[in-house]
Amino acid sequence: IIEKTIDINYLVRCEYKDLNKLMRVIKEKNLNVVQQKMELDCKFEIAVRLQEAEDVFQAFDLIYGIEITEKE
């Protein structure tokens, strides 16, 4: 028997100055970072369990300066 979790991948973008807010949410929610690119514009791909997806989306969506979209 193989057990797997169903994950949704999100792309999260922010400017470098907002990186602290982004990293705080990632740490608080214990999210899995799949890929990251940190320059003047930071881009993260995060994997979120399906059950927690709506909460995580809302957490990032409420923060000014952070843009979150579902990866296709």
Coordinates of N, CA and C in Angstrom, one line a residue:
I1 N 0.9 -1.2 0.0 CA 0.0 0.0 0.0 C 0.9 1.2 0.0
I2 N 0.6 2.1 -0.9 CA 1.4 3.4 -1.0 C 0.5 4.5 -0.7
E3 N 0.9 5.3 0.3 CA 0.1 6.5 0.7 C 0.8 7.7 0.2
K4 N 0.0 8.6 -0.5 CA 0.6 9.9 -1.0 C -0.4 11.0 -0.6
T5 N 0.2 12.2 -0.5 CA -0.7 13.3 -0.2 C -0.9 14.0 -1.6
I6 N -2.1 14.6 -1.7 CA -2.4 15.4 -2.9 C -2.0 16.9 -2.6
D7 N -1.0 17.4 -3.4 CA -0.5 18.7 -3.2 C -0.9 19.6 -4.4
I8 N -1.0 20.9 -4.1 CA -1.2 21.9 -5.1 C 0.0 22.8 -5.0
N9 N 0.5 23.1 -6.2 CA 1.7 24.0 -6.3 C 1.3 25.4 -6.6
Y10 N 1.8 26.4 -5.8 CA 1.6 27.8 -6.0 C 2.9 28.5 -6.4
L11 N 2.8 29.5 -7.2 CA 3.9 30.4 -7.5 C 3.6 31.7 -6.7
V12 N 4.6 32.0 -5.9 CA 4.5 33.2 -5.0 C 5.6 34.2 -5.4
R13 N 5.3 35.4 -5.7 CA 6.2 36.4 -6.1 C 6.1 37.6 -5.2
C14 N 7.3 38.2 -4.9 CA 7.4 39.5 -4.1 C 8.7 40.2 -4.4
E15 N 8.8 41.4 -4.0 CA 10.0 42.1 -4.1 C 10.9 41.7 -2.9
Y16 N 12.2 42.0 -3.1 CA 13.1 41.6 -2.0 C 12.8 42.2 -0.7
K17 N 12.3 43.4 -0.7 CA 11.9 44.1 0.6 C 10.8 43.4 1.3
D18 N 10.0 42.6 0.6 CA 8.9 41.9 1.2 C 9.2 40.5 1.6
L19 N 10.4 40.1 1.4 CA 10.9 38.7 1.5 C 10.7 38.2 3.0
N20 N 10.9 39.1 3.9 CA 10.7 38.7 5.3 C 9.3 38.2 5.6
K21 N 8.3 39.0 5.1 CA 6.9 38.6 5.3 C 6.6 37.2 4.7
L22 N 7.1 37.0 3.5 CA 6.9 35.8 2.7 C 7.5 34.6 3.5
M23 N 8.7 34.7 4.0 CA 9.4 33.7 4.7 C 8.8 33.4 6.0
R24 N 8.2 34.4 6.6 CA 7.5 34.2 7.9 C 6.3 33.3 7.7
V25 N 5.5 33.5 6.7 CA 4.3 32.7 6.4 C 4.8 31.3 6.1
I26 N 5.8 31.1 5.3 CA 6.3 29.8 4.9 C 6.7 29.0 6.1
K27 N 7.4 29.7 7.1 CA 7.8 29.0 8.3 C 6.6 28.7 9.2
E28 N 5.7 29.7 9.4 CA 4.6 29.5 10.3 C 3.7 28.3 9.8
K29 N 3.5 28.2 8.5 CA 2.6 27.2 7.9 C 3.3 25.9 7.6
N30 N 4.6 25.9 7.8 CA 5.5 24.7 7.6 C 5.3 24.2 6.1
L31 N 5.5 25.1 5.2 CA 5.3 24.8 3.8 C 6.6 24.2 3.1
N32 N 6.3 23.5 2.1 CA 7.4 22.8 1.3 C 7.8 23.7 0.2
V33 N 9.0 24.2 0.1 CA 9.5 25.1 -1.0 C 10.1 24.2 -2.0
V34 N 9.5 24.2 -3.2 CA 10.0 23.3 -4.3 C 11.1 24.0 -5.0
Q35 N 11.0 25.2 -5.3 CA 12.0 26.0 -6.1 C 12.0 27.4 -5.6
Q36 N 13.1 28.1 -5.6 CA 13.2 29.5 -5.2 C 14.2 30.2 -6.0
K37 N 13.9 31.5 -6.3 CA 14.8 32.3 -7.0 C 14.8 33.7 -6.3
M38 N 15.9 34.1 -5.7 CA 15.9 35.3 -4.9 C 16.8 36.3 -5.6
E39 N 16.2 37.3 -6.2 CA 16.9 38.5 -6.8 C 16.2 39.7 -6.3
L40 N 16.1 40.7 -7.1 CA 15.3 41.9 -6.8 C 13.8 41.5 -6.7
D41 N 13.4 40.7 -7.6 CA 12.1 40.1 -7.6 C 12.3 38.6 -7.2
C42 N 11.7 38.2 -6.1 CA 11.8 36.9 -5.6 C 10.7 36.0 -6.1
K43 N 11.0 34.8 -6.4 CA 10.0 33.9 -6.9 C 10.1 32.5 -6.2
F44 N 9.0 32.0 -5.6 CA 9.0 30.8 -4.9 C 8.0 29.9 -5.5
E45 N 8.2 28.6 -5.6 CA 7.2 27.6 -5.9 C 7.1 26.8 -4.7
I46 N 5.8 26.8 -4.1 CA 5.6 26.0 -2.9 C 4.6 24.9 -3.2
A47 N 4.7 23.8 -2.4 CA 3.7 22.7 -2.5 C 2.9 22.7 -1.2
V48 N 1.6 22.7 -1.4 CA 0.7 22.8 -0.2 C -0.3 21.6 -0.3
R49 N -0.6 21.0 0.8 CA -1.6 19.9 0.9 C -2.9 20.5 0.5
L50 N -3.7 19.7 -0.2 CA -5.0 20.1 -0.7 C -5.9 20.6 0.4
Q51 N -5.8 20.0 1.6 CA -6.7 20.4 2.7 C -6.3 21.8 3.2
E52 N -5.0 22.2 3.1 CA -4.6 23.5 3.6 C -4.5 24.5 2.6
A53 N -4.8 24.2 1.3 CA -4.5 25.1 0.2 C -5.3 26.4 0.3
E54 N -6.5 26.4 0.7 CA -7.3 27.7 0.8 C -6.8 28.6 1.9
D55 N -6.4 28.0 3.1 CA -5.9 28.8 4.2 C -4.5 29.5 3.8
V56 N -3.7 28.7 3.1 CA -2.4 29.2 2.6 C -2.6 30.3 1.6
F57 N -3.5 30.1 0.7 CA -3.8 31.1 -0.4 C -4.2 32.4 0.3
Q58 N -5.2 32.3 1.2 CA -5.7 33.5 1.9 C -4.6 34.2 2.7
A59 N -3.7 33.4 3.3 CA -2.6 34.0 4.1 C -1.7 34.9 3.2
F60 N -1.4 34.4 2.1 CA -0.5 35.2 1.2 C -1.3 36.3 0.5
D61 N -2.5 36.1 0.2 CA -3.3 37.0 -0.6 C -3.6 38.3 0.3
L62 N -3.7 38.1 1.6 CA -3.9 39.3 2.5 C -2.7 40.2 2.7
I63 N -1.5 39.7 2.3 CA -0.3 40.5 2.6 C 0.0 41.4 1.4
Y64 N 0.1 42.7 1.6 CA 0.4 43.6 0.6 C 1.8 43.4 0.0
G65 N 1.9 43.3 -1.3 CA 3.2 43.2 -1.9 C 3.6 41.8 -2.3
I66 N 2.7 40.8 -1.9 CA 3.0 39.4 -2.3 C 1.9 39.0 -3.2
E67 N 2.3 38.4 -4.3 CA 1.3 37.9 -5.3 C 1.4 36.4 -5.4
I68 N 0.3 35.7 -5.3 CA 0.2 34.3 -5.3 C -0.7 33.8 -6.4
T69 N -0.3 32.8 -7.2 CA -1.1 32.2 -8.3 C -0.9 30.7 -8.2
E70 N -1.9 30.0 -8.7 CA -1.8 28.5 -8.7 C -1.0 28.1 -10.0
K71 N -0.1 27.2 -9.8 CA 0.8 26.8 -10.9 C -0.1 25.8 -11.8
E72 N 0.1 26.0 -13.1 CA -0.7 25.2 -14.0 C 0.0 23.9 -14.3

